[in-house]
Short mmCIF file of C-alpha atoms in Angstrom, two decimals:
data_model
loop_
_atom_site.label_atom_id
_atom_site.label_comp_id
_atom_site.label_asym_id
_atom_site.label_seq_id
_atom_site.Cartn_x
_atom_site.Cartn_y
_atom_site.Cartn_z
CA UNK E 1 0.00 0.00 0.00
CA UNK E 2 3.17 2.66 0.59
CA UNK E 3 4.67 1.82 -2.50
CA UNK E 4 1.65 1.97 -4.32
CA UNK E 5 0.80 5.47 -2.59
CA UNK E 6 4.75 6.21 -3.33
CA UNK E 7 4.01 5.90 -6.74
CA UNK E 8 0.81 7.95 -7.07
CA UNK E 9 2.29 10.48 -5.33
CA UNK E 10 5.41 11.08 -7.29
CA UNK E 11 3.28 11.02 -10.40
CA UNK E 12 0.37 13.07 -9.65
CA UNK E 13 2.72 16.05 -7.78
CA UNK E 14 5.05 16.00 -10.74
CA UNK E 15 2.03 16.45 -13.21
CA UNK E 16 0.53 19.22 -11.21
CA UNK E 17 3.82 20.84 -11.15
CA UNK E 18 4.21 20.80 -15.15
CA UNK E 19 0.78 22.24 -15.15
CA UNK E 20 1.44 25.40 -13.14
CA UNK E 21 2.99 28.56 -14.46
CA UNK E 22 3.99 30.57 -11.62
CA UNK E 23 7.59 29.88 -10.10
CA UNK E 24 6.68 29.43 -6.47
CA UNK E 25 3.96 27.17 -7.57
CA UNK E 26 6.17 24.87 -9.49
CA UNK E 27 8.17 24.50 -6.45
CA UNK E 28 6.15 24.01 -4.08
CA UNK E 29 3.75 20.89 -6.03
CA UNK E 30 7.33 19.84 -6.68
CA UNK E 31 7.52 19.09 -2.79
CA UNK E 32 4.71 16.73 -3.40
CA UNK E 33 6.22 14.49 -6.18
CA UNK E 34 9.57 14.44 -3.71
CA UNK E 35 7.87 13.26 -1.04
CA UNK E 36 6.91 10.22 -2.79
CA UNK E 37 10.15 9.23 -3.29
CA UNK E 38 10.78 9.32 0.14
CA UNK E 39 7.93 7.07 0.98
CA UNK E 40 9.57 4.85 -1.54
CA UNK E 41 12.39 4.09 0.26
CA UNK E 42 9.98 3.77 3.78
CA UNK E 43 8.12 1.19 1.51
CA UNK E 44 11.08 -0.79 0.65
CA UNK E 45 12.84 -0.27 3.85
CA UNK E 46 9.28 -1.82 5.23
CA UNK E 47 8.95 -4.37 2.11
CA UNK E 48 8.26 -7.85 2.57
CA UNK E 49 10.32 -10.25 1.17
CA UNK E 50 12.93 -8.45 0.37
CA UNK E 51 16.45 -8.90 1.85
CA UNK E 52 18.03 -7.12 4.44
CA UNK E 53 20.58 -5.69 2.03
CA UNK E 54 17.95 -3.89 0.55
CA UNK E 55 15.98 -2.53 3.20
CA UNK E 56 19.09 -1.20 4.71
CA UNK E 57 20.07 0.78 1.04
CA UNK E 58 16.59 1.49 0.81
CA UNK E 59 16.97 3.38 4.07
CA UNK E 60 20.42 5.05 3.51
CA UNK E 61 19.10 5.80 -0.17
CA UNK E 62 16.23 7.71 1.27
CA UNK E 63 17.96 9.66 3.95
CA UNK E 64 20.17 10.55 1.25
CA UNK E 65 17.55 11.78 -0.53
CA UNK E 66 15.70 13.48 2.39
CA UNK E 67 18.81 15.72 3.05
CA UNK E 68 19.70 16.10 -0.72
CA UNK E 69 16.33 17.62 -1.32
CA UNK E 70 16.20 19.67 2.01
CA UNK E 71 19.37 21.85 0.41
CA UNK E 72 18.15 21.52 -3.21
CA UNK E 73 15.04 22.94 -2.79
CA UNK E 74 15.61 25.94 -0.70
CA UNK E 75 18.10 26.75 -2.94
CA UNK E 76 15.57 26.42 -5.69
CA UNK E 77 13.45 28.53 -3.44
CA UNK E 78 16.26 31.13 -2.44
CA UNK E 79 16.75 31.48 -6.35
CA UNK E 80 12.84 31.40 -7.43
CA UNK E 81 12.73 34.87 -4.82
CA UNK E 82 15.38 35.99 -6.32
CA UNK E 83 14.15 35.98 -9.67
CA UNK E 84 10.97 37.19 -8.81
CA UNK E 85 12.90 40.22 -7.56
CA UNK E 86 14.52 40.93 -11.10
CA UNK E 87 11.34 40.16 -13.20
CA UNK E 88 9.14 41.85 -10.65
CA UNK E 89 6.68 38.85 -10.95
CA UNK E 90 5.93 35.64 -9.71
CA UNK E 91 4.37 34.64 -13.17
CA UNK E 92 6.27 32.96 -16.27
CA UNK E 93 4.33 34.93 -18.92
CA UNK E 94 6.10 38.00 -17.10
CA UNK E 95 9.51 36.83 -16.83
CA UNK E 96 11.84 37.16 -19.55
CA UNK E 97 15.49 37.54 -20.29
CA UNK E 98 16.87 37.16 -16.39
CA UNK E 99 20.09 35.63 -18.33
CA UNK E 100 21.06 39.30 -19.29
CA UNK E 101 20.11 40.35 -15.81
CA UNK E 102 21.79 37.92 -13.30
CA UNK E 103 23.50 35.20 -15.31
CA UNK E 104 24.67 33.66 -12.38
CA UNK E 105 21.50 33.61 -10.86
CA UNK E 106 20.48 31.10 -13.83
CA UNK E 107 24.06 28.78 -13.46
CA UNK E 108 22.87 28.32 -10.09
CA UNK E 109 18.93 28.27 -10.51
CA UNK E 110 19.97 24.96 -13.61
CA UNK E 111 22.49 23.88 -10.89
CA UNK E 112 19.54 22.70 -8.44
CA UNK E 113 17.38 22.22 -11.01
CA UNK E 114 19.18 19.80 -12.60
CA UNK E 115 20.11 18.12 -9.34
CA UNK E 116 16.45 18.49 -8.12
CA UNK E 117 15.70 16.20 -11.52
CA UNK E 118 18.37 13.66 -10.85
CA UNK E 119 20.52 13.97 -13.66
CA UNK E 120 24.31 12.60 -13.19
CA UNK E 121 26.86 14.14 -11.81
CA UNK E 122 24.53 15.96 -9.37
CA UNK E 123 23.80 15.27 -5.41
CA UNK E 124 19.94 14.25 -7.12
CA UNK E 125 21.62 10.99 -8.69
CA UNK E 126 22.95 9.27 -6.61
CA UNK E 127 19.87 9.35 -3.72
CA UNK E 128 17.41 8.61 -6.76
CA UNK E 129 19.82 5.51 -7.92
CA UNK E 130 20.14 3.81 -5.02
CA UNK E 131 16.12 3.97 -5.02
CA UNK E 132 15.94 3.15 -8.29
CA UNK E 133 18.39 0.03 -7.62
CA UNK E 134 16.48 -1.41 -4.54
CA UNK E 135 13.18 -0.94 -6.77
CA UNK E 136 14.67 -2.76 -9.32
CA UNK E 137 16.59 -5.75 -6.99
CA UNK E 138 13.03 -5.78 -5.03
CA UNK E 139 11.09 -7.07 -8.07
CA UNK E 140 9.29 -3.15 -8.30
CA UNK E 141 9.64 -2.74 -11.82
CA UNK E 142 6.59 -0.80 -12.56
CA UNK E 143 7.67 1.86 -9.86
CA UNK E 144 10.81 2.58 -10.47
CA UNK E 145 9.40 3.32 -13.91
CA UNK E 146 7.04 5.67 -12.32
CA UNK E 147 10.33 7.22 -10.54
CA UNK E 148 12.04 7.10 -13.70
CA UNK E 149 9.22 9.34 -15.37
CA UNK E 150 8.80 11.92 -12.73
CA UNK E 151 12.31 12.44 -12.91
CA UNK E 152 11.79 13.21 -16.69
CA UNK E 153 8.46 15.13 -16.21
CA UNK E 154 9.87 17.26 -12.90
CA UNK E 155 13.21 17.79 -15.20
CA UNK E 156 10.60 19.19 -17.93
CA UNK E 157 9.27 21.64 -15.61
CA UNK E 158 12.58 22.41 -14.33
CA UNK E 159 13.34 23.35 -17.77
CA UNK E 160 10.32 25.52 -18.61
CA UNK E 161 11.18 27.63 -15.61
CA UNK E 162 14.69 28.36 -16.96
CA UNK E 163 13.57 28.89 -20.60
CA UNK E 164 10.85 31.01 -19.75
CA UNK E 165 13.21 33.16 -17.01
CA UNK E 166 16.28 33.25 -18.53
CA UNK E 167 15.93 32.79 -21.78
CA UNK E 168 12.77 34.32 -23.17
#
């Protein structure tokens, strides 16, 4: 039942997030998909049946995660404020060429985004591997594909943030 609520949860706060269009919106559903991963690794640190090998990375995995995300997202959030300061709006339609503005305001914004999506060499890998791994040695197939696609989708929104910011 936590896995299966892990999944639904990543999914479902990753789609509201693409659907948004304000920047503190974005991150804030964005809380909701991460918490999902989190209860993934309490459902596979709880799983049945699985060996003690992987309840134990499922564990370490998700306090991995837990902390990665803590510093990830308020820096998402420090940067979101701070590009709401420079565009004098919250909104995407009003936001526009930040890159001229404070270029190294969007470094660090893609920084955390990118980490915040889980692509490698970024602090987001390695916590959403080791799920990913335990998923996988656990027989969860199906959800670590449903990890696997939030990752995409909540990089996607990471991405229309930037190019609407910084690069319109």
């Amino acid at each position: 039942l936590l896995l299966t609520t892990a999944a639904f949860t990543m999914f479902l706060g990753v789609l509201g997030a693409v659907s948004m269009n304000s920047v503190r919106k974005i991150l804030s559903v964005h809380i909701i998909s991460q918490v999902g991963y989190m209860a993934l690794a309490a459902g596979l640190a709880l799983g049945i049946g699985l060996t003690t090998d992987t309840r134990e990375l499922a564990i370490t995995g998700g306090i991995y995660f837990i902390v990665h995300n803590m510093i990830v997202k308020t820096s998402l959030f420090l940067c979101g404020g701070l590009m709401c300061r420079y565009a004098g709006s919250d909104s995407l339609d009003h936001m526009g060429s930040l890159a001229k503005k404070a270029p190294w305001l969007g470094v660090l914004f893609m920084l955390a985004a990118l980490s915040l999506a889980g692509l490698p060499p970024t602090s987001g890998f390695f916590g959403k591997l080791v799920l990913l791994r335990e998923a996988m040695h656990g027989g969860y197939y199906l959800l670590a594909a449903v990890a696997i696609m939030t990752s995409v989708l909540t990089l996607l929104s990471m991405v229309k943030i930037w190019s609407y910011a910084f690069w319109n």
